[in-house]
Coordinates of C-alpha atoms and ligand atoms in Angstrom, one line a residue:
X1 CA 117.9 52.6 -5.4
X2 CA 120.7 50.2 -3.7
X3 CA 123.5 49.3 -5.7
X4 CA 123.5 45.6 -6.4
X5 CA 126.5 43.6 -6.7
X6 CA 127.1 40.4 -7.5
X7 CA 130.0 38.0 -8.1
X8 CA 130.9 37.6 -11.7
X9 CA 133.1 35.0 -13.5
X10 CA 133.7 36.9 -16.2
X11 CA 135.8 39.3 -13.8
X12 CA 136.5 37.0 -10.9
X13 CA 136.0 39.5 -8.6
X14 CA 132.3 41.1 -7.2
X15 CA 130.9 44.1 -9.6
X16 CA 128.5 46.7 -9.0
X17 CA 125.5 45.7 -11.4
X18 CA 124.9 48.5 -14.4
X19 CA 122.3 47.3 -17.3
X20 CA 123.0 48.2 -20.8
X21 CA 119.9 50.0 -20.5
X22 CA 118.8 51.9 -17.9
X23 CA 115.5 50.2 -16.1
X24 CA 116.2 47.0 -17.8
X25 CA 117.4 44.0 -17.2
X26 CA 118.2 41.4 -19.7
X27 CA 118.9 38.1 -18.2
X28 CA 119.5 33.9 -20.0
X29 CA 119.3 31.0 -17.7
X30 CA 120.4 27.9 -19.0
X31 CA 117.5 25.5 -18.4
X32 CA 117.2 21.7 -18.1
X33 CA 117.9 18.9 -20.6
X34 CA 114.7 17.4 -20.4
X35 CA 115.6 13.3 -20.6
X36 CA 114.8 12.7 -17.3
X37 CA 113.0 14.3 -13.8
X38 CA 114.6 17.4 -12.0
X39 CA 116.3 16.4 -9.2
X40 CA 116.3 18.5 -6.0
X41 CA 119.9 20.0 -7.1
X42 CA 118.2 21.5 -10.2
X43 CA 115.5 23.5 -8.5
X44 CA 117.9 24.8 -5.7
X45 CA 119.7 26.0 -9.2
X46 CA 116.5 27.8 -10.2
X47 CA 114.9 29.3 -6.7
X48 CA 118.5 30.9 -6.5
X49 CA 118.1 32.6 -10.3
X50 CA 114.6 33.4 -8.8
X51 CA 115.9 35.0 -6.1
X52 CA 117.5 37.7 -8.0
X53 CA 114.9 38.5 -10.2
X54 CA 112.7 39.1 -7.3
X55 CA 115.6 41.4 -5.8
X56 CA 116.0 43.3 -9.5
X57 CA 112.7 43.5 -9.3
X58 CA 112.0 44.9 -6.3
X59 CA 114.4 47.9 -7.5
X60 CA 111.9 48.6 -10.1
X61 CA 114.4 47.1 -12.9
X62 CA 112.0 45.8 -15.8
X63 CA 112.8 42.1 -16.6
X64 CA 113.4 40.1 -20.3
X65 CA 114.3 36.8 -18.7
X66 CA 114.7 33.7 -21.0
X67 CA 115.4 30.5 -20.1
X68 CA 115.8 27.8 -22.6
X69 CA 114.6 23.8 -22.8
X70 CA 117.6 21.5 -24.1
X71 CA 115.3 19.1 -26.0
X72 CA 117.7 18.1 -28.5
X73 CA 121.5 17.8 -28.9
X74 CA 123.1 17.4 -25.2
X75 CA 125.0 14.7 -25.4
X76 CA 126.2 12.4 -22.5
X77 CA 129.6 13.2 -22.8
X78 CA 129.7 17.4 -22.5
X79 CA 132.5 17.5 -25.0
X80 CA 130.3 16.1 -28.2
X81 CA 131.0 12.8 -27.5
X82 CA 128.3 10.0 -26.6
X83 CA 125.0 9.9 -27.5
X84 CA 122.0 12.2 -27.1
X85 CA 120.6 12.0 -23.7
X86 CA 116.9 12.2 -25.1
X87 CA 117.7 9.8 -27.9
X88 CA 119.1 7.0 -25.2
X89 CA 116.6 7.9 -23.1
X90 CA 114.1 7.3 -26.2
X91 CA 115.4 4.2 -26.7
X92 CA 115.4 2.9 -23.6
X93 CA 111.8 3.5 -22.9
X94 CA 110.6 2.3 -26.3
X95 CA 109.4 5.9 -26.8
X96 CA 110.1 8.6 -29.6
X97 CA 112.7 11.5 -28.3
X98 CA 109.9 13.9 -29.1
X99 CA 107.9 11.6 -26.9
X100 CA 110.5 11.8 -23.9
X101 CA 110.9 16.0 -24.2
X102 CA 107.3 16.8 -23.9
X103 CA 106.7 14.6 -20.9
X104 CA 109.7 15.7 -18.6
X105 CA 109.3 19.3 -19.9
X106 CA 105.1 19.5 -19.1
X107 CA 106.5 18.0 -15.8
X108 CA 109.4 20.8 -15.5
X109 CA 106.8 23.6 -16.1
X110 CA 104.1 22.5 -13.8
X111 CA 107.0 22.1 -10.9
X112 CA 108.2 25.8 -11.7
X113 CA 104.2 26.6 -10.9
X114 CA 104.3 24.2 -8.0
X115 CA 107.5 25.5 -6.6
X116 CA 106.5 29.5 -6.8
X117 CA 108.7 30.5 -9.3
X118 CA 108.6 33.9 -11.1
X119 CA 107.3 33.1 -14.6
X120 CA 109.7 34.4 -17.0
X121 CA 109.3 36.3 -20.2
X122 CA 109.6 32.9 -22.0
X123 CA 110.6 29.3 -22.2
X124 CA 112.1 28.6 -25.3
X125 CA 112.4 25.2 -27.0
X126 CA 116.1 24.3 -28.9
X127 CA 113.6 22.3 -31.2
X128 CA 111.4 25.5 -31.8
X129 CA 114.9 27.5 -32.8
X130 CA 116.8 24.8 -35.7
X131 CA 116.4 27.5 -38.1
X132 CA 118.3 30.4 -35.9
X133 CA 120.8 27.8 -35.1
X134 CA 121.7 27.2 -38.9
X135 CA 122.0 30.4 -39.5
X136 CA 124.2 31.6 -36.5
X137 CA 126.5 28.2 -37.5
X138 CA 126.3 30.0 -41.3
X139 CA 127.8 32.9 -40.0
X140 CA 130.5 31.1 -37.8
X141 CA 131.3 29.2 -41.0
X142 CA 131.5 32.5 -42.9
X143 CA 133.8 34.0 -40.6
X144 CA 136.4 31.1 -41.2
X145 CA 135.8 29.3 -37.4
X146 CA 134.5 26.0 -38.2
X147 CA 135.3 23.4 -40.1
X148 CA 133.5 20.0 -41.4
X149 CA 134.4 16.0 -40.3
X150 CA 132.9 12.7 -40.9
X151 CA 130.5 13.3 -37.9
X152 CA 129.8 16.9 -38.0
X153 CA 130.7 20.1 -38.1
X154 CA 132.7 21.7 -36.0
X155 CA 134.3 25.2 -34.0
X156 CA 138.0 25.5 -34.4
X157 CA 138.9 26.9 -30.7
X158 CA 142.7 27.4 -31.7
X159 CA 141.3 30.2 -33.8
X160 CA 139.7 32.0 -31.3
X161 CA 142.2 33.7 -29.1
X162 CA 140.8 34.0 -25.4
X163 CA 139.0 30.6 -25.9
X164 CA 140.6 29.4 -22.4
X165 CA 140.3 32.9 -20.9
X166 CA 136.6 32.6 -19.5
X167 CA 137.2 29.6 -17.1
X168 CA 140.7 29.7 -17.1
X169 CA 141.5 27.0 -18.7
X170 CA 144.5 24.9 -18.6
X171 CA 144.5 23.9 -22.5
X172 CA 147.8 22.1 -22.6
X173 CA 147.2 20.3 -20.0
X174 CA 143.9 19.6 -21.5
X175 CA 145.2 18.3 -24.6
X176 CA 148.0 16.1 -23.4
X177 CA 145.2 14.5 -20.3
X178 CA 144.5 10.9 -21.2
X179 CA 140.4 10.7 -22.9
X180 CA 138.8 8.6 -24.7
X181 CA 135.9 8.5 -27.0
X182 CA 136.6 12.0 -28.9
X183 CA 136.6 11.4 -32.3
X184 CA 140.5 12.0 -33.2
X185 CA 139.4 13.9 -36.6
X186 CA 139.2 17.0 -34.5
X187 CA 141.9 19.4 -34.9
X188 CA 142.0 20.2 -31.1
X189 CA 140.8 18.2 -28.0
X190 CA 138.4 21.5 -27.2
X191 CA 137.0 21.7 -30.5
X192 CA 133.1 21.4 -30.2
X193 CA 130.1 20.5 -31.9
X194 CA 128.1 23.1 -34.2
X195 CA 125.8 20.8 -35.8
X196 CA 126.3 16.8 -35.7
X197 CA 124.9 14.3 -38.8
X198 CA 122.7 12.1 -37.9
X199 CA 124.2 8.4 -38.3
X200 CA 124.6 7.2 -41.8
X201 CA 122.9 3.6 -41.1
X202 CA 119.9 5.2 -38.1
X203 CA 117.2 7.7 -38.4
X204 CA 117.0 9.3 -35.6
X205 CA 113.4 10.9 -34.0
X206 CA 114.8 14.8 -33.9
X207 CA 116.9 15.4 -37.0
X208 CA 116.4 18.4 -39.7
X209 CA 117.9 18.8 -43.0
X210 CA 121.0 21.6 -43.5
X211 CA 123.4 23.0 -45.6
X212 CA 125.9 20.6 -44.2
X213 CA 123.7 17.4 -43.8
X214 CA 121.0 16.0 -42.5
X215 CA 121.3 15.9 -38.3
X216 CA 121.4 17.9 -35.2
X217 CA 122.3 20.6 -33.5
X218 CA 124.9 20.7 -30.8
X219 CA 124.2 21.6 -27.0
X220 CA 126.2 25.2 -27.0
X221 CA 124.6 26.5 -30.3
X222 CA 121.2 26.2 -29.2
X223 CA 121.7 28.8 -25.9
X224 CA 123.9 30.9 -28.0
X225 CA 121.1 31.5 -31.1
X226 CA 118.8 31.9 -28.4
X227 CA 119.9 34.0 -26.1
X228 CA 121.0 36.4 -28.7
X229 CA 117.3 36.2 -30.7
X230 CA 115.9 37.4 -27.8
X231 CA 118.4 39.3 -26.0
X232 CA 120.4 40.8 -28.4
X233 CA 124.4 40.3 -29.3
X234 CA 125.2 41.5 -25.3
X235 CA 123.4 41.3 -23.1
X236 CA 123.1 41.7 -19.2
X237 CA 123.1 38.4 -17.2
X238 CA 123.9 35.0 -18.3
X239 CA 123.3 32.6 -15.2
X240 CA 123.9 28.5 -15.0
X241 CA 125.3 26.2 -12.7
X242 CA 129.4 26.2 -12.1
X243 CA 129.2 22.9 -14.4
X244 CA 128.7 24.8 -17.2
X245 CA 131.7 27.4 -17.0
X246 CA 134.6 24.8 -18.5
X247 CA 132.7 24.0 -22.0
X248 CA 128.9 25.1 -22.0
X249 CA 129.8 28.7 -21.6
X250 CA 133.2 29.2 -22.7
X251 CA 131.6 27.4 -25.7
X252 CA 128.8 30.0 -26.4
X253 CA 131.1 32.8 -25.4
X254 CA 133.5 31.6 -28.2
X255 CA 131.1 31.0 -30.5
X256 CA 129.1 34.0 -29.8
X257 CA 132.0 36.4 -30.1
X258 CA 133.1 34.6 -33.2
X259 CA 130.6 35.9 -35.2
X260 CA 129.7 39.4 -33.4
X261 CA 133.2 40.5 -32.2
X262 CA 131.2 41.6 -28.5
X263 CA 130.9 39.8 -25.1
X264 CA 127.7 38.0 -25.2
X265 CA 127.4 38.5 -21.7
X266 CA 128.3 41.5 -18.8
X267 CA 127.8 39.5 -15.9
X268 CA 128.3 35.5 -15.4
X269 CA 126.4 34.4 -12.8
X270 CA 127.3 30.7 -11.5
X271 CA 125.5 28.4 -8.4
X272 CA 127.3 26.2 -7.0
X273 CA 126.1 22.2 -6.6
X274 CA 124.2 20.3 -4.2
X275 CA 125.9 17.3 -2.9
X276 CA 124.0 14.6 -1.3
X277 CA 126.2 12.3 1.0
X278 CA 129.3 14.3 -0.2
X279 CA 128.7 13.6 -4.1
X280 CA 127.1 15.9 -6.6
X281 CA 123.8 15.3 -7.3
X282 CA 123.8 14.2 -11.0
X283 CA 121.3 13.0 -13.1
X284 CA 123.2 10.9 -14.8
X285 CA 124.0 9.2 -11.0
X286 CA 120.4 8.7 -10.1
X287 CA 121.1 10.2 -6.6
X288 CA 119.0 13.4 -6.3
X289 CA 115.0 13.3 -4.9
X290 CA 112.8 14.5 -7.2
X291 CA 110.4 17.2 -5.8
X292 CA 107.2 15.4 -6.3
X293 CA 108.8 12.7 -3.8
X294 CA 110.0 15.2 -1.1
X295 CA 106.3 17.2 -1.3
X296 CA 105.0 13.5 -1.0
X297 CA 106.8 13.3 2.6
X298 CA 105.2 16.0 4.2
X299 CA 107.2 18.7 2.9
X300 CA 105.4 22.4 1.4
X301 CA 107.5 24.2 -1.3
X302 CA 108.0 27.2 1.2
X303 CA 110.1 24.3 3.1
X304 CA 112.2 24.0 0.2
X305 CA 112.4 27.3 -0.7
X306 CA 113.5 28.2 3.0
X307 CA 116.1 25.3 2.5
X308 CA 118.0 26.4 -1.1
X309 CA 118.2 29.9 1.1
X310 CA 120.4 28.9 3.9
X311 CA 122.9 28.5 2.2
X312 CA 124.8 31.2 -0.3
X313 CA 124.6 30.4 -3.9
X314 CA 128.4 30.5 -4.3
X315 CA 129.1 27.4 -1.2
X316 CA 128.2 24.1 -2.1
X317 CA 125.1 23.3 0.2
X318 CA 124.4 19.5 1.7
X319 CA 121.1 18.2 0.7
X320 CA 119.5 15.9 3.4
X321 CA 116.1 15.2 4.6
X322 CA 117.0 16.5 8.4
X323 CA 118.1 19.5 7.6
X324 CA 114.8 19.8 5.4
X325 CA 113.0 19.2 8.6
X326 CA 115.4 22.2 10.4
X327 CA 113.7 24.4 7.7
X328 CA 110.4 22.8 8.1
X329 CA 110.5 24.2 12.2
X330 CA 111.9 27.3 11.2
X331 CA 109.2 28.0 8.5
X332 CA 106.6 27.1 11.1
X333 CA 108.3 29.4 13.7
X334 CA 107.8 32.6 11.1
X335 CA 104.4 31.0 10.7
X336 CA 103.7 31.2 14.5
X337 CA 104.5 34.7 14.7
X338 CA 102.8 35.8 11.6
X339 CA 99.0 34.3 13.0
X340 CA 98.9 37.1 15.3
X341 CA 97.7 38.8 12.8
X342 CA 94.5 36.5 13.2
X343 CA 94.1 37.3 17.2
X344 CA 92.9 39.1 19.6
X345 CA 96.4 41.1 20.4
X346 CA 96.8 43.3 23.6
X347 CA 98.6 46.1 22.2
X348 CA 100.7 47.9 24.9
X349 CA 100.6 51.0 24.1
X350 CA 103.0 52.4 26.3
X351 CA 105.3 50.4 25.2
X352 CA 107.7 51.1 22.0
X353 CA 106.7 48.7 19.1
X354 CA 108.4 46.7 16.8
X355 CA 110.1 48.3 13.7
X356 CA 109.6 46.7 10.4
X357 CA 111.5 49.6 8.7
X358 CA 115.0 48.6 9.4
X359 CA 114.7 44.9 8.5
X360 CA 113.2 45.7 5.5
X361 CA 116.3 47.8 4.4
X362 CA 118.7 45.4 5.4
X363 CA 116.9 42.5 3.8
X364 CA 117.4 44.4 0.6
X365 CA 121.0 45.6 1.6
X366 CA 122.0 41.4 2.0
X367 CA 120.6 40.4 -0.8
X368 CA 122.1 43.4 -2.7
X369 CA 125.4 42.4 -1.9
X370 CA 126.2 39.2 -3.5
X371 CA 122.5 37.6 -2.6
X372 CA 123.4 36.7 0.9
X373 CA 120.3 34.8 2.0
X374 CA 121.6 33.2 4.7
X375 CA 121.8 36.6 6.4
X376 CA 118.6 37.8 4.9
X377 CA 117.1 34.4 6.7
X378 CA 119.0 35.5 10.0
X379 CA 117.6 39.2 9.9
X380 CA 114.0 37.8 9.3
X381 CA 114.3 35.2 12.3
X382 CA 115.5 38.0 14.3
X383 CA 112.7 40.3 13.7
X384 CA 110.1 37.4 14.3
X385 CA 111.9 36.4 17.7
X386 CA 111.0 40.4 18.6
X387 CA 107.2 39.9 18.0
X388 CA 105.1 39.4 20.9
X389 CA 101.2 39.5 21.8
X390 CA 101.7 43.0 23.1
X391 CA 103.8 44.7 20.6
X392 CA 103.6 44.9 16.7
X393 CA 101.3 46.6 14.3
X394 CA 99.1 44.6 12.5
X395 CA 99.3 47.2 9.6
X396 CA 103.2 47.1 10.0
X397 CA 103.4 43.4 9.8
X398 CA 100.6 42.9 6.9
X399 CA 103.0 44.8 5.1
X400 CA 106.2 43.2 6.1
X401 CA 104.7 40.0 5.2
X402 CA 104.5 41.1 1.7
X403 CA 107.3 42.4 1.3
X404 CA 108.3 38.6 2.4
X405 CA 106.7 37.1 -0.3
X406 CA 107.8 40.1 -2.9
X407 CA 111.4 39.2 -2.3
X408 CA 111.6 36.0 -1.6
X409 CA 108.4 34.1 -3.1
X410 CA 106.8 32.4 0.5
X411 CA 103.6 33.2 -0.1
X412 CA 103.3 33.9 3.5
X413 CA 100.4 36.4 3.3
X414 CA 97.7 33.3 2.1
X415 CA 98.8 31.3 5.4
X416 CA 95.0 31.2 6.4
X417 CA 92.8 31.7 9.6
X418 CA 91.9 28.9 11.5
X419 CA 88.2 28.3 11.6
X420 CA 85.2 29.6 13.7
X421 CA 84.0 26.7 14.8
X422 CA 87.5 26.1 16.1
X423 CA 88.4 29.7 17.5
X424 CA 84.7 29.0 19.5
X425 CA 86.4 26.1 20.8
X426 CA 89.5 27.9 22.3
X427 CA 87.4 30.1 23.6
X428 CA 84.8 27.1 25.5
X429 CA 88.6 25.7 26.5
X430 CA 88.9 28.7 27.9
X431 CA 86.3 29.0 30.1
X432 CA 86.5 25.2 30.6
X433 CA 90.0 26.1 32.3
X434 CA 88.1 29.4 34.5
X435 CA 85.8 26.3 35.6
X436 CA 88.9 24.0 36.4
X437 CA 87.4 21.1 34.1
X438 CA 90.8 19.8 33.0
X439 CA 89.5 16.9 31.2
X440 CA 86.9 19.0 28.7
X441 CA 89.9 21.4 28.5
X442 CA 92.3 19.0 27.1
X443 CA 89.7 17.4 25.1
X444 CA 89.8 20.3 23.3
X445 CA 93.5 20.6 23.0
X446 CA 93.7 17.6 21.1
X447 CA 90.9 17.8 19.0
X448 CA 93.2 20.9 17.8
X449 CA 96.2 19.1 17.8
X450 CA 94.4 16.3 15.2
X451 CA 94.0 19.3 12.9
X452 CA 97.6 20.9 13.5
X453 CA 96.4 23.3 15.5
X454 CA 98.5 24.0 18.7
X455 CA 97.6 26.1 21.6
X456 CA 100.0 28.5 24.1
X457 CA 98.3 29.7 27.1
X458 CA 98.9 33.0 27.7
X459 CA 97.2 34.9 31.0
X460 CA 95.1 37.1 29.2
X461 CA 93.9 34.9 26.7
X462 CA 95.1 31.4 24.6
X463 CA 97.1 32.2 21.3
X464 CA 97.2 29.3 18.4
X465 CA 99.4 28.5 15.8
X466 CA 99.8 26.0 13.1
X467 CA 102.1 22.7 13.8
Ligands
AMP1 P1 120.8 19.8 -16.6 O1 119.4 19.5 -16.8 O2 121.7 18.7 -16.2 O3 121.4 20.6 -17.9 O4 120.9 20.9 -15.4 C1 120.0 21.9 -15.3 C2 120.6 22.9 -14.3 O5 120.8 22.3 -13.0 C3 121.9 23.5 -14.7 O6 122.0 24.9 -14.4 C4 122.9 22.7 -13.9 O7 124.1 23.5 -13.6 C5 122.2 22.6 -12.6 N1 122.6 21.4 -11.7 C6 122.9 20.2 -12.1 N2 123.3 19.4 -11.1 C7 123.3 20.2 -10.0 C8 123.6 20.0 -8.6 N3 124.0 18.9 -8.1 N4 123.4 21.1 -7.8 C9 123.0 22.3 -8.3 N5 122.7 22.5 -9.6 C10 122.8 21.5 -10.4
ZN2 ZN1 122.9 26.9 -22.0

């Protein structure tokens, strides 16, 4: 088994990776808020989270993965101000909030299909989980940390010790920084949210009755009950986007720890963004693609996926349609190689053939170390660029090609064969060519080319691949 490391902010440093238990893996993702599409800066946060299950995985670690659906309670302001995104959003559509959730979130599961991602062990709705949040903000209560306002109730952060520790926080300087829009009943600027009341003259679509009032929960109580109904007071890996270190996790990790006096989490795994002409993608900015659009343009999934794995999880990668379309050739060049498979390949026997062995091993041994696709991507090119007519395995590569799609989720082995009816045609071409009758010949050709199908002449015999 290789030893897996990965970059953790709760050290700041890169550990070797150790479960609780041995052979398991628990594992949180913070999912989307669903008010609005996923942009193409979401999903590259996903296929990365996908990327390591597929790697624990493949060292025969069993998985609980849980990722949640914010469908209630995020507001627009991350620090409890503003209103709820799905409630605006509501609104603004003439629509009920419950309306707004199931549509982007039936969208945001058929994408994950769509997009190849590993299923996990659940999705789970904040709206399905009200009761566990009650009771987890019972317990803070009981334990002294929160304490009630005109709008809600809320976690008193001066009271627990390391609240700035996690994301290193500069709390004074926090505290003194001009903002506006927090509601100056709050003992300190950090205080959050546990559960808010609804508005005294407004009912609101999502809103549920509690000890405290009749309201809503807050954002970081949702993925704290959660995580720790499924996954226990400590788990493994808790994985989000570097947006969420400064209040969505120090939040739950505050919270969390409140009440059960453990780390919620042994490993913090963050992405970095996507920017798109030098800014963040945001929602809120309206300046990300959506996926639907970019698959409309002539782009596959595997494109996509190839993309997100360029670059490392921890850099902050450029989104841009030309650099899609650098993936796009590069895809097709693995494509080209893997067709062979399909031909009618003069092995040379007397010649040494290509090893699959080594790549495998060091595919794992990248990705082991921090996830470095970029180099995975570079060791896979490499290999391909070795693979002629004359000297490969079919057998060997089959089995590379699976390994392919194991670890990093291509799909490559369903890349089909090209018809009969066509393959008769190369062959006619063929003899067309032995009979000099260039114009039948090239007939041919592009009849091919109309289906995508492009042709290398080769003295032996023609090979095709896909455009
Ligand atoms: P949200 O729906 O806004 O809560 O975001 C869902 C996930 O996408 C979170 O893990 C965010 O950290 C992540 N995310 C948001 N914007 C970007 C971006 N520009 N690049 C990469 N990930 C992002
Ligand atoms: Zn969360």
């Amino acid at each position: 088994m290789t030893t897996i490391k990965l970059y953790n902010t709760l050290t700041r440093q890169t550990d070797n990776f150790e479960p609780i238990n041995k052979g398991l893996v628990k594992i949180y993702t913070c999912g989307p808020t669903v008010y609005d599409y996923l942009h193409i800066g979401n999903w590259y946060t996903y296929i990365r989270k996908d990327i390591l299950i597929r790697l624990l995985q493949s060292q025969d670690f069993k998985i609980q993965w849980i990722i949640n659906i914010t469908d209630v309670g995020h507001l627009t302001d991350d620090q409890d101000d503003g209103e709820d995104k799905l409630q605006k959003k509501a609104t603004a559509t003439r629509q009920t909030a419950w309306q707004i959730a199931d549509f982007y979130t039936q969208n945001f599961l058929e994408l994950w299909q769509t997009l190849n991602l590993t299923q996990p062990t659940k999705f789970v709705k904040a709206t399905d989980h009200i009761s566990d949040q009650i009771e987890l903000i019972t317990q803070i209560e009981s334990k002294g940390y929160s304490y009630v306002i005109n709008d809600g109730v809320y976690f008193d952060t001066s009271l627990f010790q390391d609240y700035a520790k996690f994301s290193q926080l500069d709390l004074d300087e926090q505290q003194t920084s001009q903002r506006i829009n927090h509601n100056p009943d709050k003992k300190n600027l950090a205080d959050f949210a546990l559960w808010k009341f609804s508005p005294k003259d407004k009912k609101r679509d999502m809103e549920w009755p509690s000890p405290w009032g009749i309201g809503f929960p807050g954002w970081h109580i949702e993925c704290s009950a959660m995580s720790m109904k499924y996954l226990g007071p400590t788990f493994d890996i808790h994985t989000g986007g570097i947006d969420h270190i400064p209040v969505h996790h120090t939040n739950e990790i505050a919270q969390s720890m409140a009440v059960t006096n453990q780390p919620l989490a042994n490993y913090w795994i963050h992405s970095n963004h996507v920017t798109v002409n030098g800014q963040k993608i945001s929602k809120s900015l309206g300046n990300g693609l959506r996926l639907e659009d970019i698959i409309k343009q002539g782009f596959t999934y595997q494109d996509i996926r190839l993309h997100v794995l360029e670059s490392h999880y921890r850099s902050q990668s450029k989104f841009s349609l030309d650099n899609l379309t650098n993936s796009h050739n590069r895809f097709l060049s693995w494509q080209e190689k893997i067709v062979l498979l399909y031909q009618n390949n003069q092995l040379n026997s007397t010649l040494p053939t290509v090893n699959f062995n080594q790549p495998k091993e060091e595919i794992i041994n990248y990705l082991a170390d921090d996830l470095n696709t970029p180099m995975v991507l570079k060791t896979i090119d490499q290999l391909f660029n070795q693979i002629n007519y004359t000297n490969f395995k079919p057998s060997e590569l089959k089995d590379f090609v699976v390994f392919l799609d194991q670890i990093l989720g291509f799909q490559l082995s369903s890349i089909d064969d090209i018809s009969h009816k066509n393959k008769d045609l190369i062959i006619q071409r063929s003899d067309y060519k032995k009979q000099s009758n260039w114009a039948e010949a090239d007939k041919i050709r592009q009849h091919l080319l109309s289906q995508k199908i492009g042709l290398k002449d080769e003295p032996d015999q023609s090979y095709w691949y896909y455009l």
